[in-house]
mmCIF file of C-alpha atoms and ligand atoms in Angstrom:
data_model
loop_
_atom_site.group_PDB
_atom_site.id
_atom_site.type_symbol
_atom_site.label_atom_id
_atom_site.label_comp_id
_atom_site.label_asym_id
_atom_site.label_seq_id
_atom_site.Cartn_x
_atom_site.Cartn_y
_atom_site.Cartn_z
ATOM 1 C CA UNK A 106 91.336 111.196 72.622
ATOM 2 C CA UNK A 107 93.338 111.502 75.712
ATOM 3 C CA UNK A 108 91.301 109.366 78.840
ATOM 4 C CA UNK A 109 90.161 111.504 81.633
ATOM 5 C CA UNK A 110 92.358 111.888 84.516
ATOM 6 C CA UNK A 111 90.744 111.921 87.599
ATOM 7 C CA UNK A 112 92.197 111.952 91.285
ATOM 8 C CA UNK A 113 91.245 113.306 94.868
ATOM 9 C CA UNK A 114 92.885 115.956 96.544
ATOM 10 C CA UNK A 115 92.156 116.395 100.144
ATOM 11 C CA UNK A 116 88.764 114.485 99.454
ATOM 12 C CA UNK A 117 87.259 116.604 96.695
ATOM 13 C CA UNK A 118 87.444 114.646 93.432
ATOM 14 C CA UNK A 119 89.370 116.451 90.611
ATOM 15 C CA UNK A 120 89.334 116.000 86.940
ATOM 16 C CA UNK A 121 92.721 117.303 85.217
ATOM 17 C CA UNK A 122 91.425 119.697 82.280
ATOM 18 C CA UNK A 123 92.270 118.580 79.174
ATOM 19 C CA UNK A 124 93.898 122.299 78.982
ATOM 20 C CA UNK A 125 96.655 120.382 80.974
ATOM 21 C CA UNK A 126 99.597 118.238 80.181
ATOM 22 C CA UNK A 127 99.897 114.819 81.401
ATOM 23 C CA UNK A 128 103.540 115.573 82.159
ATOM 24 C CA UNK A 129 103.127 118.549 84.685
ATOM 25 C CA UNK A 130 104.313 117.880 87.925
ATOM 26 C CA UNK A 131 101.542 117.239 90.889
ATOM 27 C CA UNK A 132 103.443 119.543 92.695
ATOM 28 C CA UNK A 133 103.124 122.092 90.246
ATOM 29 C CA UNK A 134 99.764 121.008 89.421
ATOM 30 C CA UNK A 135 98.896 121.094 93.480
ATOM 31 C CA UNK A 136 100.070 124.870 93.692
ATOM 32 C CA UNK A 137 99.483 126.894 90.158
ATOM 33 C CA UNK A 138 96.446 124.944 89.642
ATOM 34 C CA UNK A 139 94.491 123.872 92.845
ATOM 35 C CA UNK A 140 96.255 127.013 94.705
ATOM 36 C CA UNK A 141 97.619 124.421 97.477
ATOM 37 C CA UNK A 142 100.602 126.228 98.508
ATOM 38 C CA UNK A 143 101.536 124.707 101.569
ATOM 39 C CA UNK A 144 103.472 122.005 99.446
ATOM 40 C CA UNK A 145 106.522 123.392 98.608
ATOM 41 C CA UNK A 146 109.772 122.087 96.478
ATOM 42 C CA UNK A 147 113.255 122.782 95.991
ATOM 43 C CA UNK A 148 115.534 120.612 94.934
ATOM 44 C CA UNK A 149 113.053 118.831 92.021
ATOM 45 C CA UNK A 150 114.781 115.719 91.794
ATOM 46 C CA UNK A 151 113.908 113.717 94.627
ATOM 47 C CA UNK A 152 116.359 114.745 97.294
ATOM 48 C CA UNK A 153 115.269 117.542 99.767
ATOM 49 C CA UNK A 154 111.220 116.295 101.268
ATOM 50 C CA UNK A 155 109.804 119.790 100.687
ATOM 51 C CA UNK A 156 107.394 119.050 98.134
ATOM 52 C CA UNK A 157 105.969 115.758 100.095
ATOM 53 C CA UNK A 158 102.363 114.569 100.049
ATOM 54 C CA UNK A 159 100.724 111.371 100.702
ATOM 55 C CA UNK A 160 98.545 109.765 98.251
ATOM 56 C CA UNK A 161 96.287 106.325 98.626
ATOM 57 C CA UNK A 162 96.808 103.944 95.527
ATOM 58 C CA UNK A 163 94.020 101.901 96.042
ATOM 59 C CA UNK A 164 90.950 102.715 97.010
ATOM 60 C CA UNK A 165 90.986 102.393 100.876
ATOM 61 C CA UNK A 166 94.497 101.689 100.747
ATOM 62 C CA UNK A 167 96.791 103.155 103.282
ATOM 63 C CA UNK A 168 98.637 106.555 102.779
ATOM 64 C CA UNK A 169 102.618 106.615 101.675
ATOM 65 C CA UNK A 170 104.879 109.381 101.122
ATOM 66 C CA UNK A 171 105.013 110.813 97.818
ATOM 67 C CA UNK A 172 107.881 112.977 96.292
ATOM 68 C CA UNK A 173 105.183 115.624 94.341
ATOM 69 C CA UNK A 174 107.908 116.569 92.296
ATOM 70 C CA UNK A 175 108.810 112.975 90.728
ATOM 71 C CA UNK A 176 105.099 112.055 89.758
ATOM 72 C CA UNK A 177 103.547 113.424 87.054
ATOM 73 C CA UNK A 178 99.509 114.483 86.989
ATOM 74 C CA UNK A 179 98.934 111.342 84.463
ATOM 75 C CA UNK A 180 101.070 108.850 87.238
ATOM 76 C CA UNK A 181 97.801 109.938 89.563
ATOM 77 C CA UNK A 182 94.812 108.682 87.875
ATOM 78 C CA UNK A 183 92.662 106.974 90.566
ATOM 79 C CA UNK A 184 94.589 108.037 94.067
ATOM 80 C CA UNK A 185 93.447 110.004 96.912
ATOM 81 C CA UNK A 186 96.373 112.299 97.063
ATOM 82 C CA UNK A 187 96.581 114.426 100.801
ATOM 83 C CA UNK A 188 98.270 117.539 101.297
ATOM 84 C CA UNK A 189 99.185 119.721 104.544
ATOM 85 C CA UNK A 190 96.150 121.288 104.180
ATOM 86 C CA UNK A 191 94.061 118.371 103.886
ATOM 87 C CA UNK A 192 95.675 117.237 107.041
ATOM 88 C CA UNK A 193 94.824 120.274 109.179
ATOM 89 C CA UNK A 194 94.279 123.611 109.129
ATOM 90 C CA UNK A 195 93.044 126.479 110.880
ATOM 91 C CA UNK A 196 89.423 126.482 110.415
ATOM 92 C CA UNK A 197 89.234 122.867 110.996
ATOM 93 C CA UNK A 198 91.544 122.447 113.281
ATOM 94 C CA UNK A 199 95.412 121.109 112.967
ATOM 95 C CA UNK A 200 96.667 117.479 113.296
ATOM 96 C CA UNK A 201 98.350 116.669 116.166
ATOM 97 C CA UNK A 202 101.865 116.030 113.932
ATOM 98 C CA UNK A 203 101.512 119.870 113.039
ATOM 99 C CA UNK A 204 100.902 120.914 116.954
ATOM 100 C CA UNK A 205 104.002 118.971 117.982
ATOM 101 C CA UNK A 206 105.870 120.244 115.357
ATOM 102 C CA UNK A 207 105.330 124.268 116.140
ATOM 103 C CA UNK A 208 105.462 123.058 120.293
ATOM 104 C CA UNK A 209 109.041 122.001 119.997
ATOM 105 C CA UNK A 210 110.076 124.674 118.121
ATOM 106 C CA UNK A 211 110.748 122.378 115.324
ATOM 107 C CA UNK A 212 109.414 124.974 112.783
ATOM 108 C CA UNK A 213 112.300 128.366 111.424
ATOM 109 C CA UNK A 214 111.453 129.627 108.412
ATOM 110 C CA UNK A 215 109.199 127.312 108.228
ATOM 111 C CA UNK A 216 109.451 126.219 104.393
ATOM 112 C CA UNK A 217 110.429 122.436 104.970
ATOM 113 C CA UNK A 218 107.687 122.228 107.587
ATOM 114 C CA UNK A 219 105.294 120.500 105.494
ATOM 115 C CA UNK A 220 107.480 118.288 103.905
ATOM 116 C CA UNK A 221 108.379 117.064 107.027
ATOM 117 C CA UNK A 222 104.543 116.734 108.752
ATOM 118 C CA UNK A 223 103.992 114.528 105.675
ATOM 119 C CA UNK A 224 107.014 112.305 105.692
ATOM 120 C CA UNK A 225 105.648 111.752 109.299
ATOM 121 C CA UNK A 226 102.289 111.215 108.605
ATOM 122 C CA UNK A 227 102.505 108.594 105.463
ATOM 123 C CA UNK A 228 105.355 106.355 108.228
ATOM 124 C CA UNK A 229 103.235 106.750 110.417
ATOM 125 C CA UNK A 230 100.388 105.029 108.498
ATOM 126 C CA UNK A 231 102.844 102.452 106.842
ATOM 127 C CA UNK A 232 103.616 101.484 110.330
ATOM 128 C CA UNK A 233 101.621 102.373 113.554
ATOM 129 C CA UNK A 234 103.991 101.034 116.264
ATOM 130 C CA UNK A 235 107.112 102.682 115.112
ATOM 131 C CA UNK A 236 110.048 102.560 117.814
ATOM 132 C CA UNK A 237 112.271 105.896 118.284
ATOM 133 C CA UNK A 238 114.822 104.030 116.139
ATOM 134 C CA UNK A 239 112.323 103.658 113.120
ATOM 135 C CA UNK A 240 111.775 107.252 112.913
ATOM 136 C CA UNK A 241 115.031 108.476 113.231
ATOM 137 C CA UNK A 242 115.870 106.235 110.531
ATOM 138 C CA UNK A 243 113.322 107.297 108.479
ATOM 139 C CA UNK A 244 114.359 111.101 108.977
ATOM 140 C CA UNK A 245 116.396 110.737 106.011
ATOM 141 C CA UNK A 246 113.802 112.107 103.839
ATOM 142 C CA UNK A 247 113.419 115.431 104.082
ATOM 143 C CA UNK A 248 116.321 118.521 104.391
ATOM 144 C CA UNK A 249 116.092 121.396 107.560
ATOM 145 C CA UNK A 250 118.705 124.240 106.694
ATOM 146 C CA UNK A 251 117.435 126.349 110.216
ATOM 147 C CA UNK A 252 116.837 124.210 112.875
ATOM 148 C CA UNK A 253 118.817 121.184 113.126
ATOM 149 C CA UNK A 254 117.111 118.166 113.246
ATOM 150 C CA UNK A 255 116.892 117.666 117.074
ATOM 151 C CA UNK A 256 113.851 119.880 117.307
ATOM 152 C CA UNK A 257 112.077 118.155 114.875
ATOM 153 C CA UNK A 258 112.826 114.608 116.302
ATOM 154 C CA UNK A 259 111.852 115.518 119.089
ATOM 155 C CA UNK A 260 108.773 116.994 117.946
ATOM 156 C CA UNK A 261 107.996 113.557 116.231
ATOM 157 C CA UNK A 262 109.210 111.770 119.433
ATOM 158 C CA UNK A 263 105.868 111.061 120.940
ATOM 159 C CA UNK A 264 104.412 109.194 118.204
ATOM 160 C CA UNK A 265 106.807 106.491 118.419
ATOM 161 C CA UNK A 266 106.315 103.959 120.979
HETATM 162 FE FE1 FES B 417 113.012 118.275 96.610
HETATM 163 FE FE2 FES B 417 110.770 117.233 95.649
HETATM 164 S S1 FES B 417 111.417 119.276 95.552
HETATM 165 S S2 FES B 417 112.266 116.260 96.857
#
């Protein structure tokens, strides 16, 4: 018999169903399953940031960037996995990444939004003195096909030091 897979999403601890492959995708699994929308993908392979979340490791470890379209459900077993909406949201309020981010404009259509709030937020706990330099350079992440990117650095410009 297959082990259980468990993981947390957004703090609520979730068992995969045994109804469910150990290959789908968590960001498939995120979205048709757990109805978390706000992740989105595109390109599937790695290359565009849209489907980005950030997921813990080890217990009480810090919180990286994760491509949710490279992982698979049965990679996850033990993290605490967040998503855009576990970061903020209306009815509890939104992070302050997510208020800079609609401020500066840095936010068209909208779909790469997350991707990008996420890349931000799992630097930004790898490394909590980043210089402007270090996030530019770490822009190269995630895809924008309406804005331009100057928006959204600058959006992201007052968490750097
Ligand atoms: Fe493009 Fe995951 S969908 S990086």
């Amino acid at each position: 018999a297959m082990d259980v897979l468990k993981f947390k999403v957004n703090g609520k601890e979730h068992t995969v169903g045994s109804n469910v492959s150990s290959d789908v995708m968590l960001v498939d699994y995120l979205r048709n399953y757990l109805n978390l929308r706000g992740t989105k993908y595109m390109c599937r392979e790695g290359g565009c940031g849209a489907c980005i979340v950030t997921a813990s490791k080890t217990a009480g470890g810090p919180f990286v960037s994760v491509n949710s379209c490279l992982v698979s459900v049965g990679s996850c077993h033990g993290w605490e996995i967040k998503t855009i909406e576990g970061l903020g949201n209306r009815k509890d309020g939104y992070h302050p990444l997510q208020k800079s981010l609609a401020e500066n404009n840095g936010t068209q259509c909208g779909y790469c939004s997350s991707g990008w709030i996420m890349a931000m937020h799992g630097f930004m706990e790898s490394k909590k003195e980043a210089t402007m330099m270090e996030v530019q350079n770490a822009f190269g992440s995630n895809l924008c096909r309406c804005t331009g990117y100057r928006p959204i650095l600058e959006a992201f410009k007052k968490f750097a030091k």
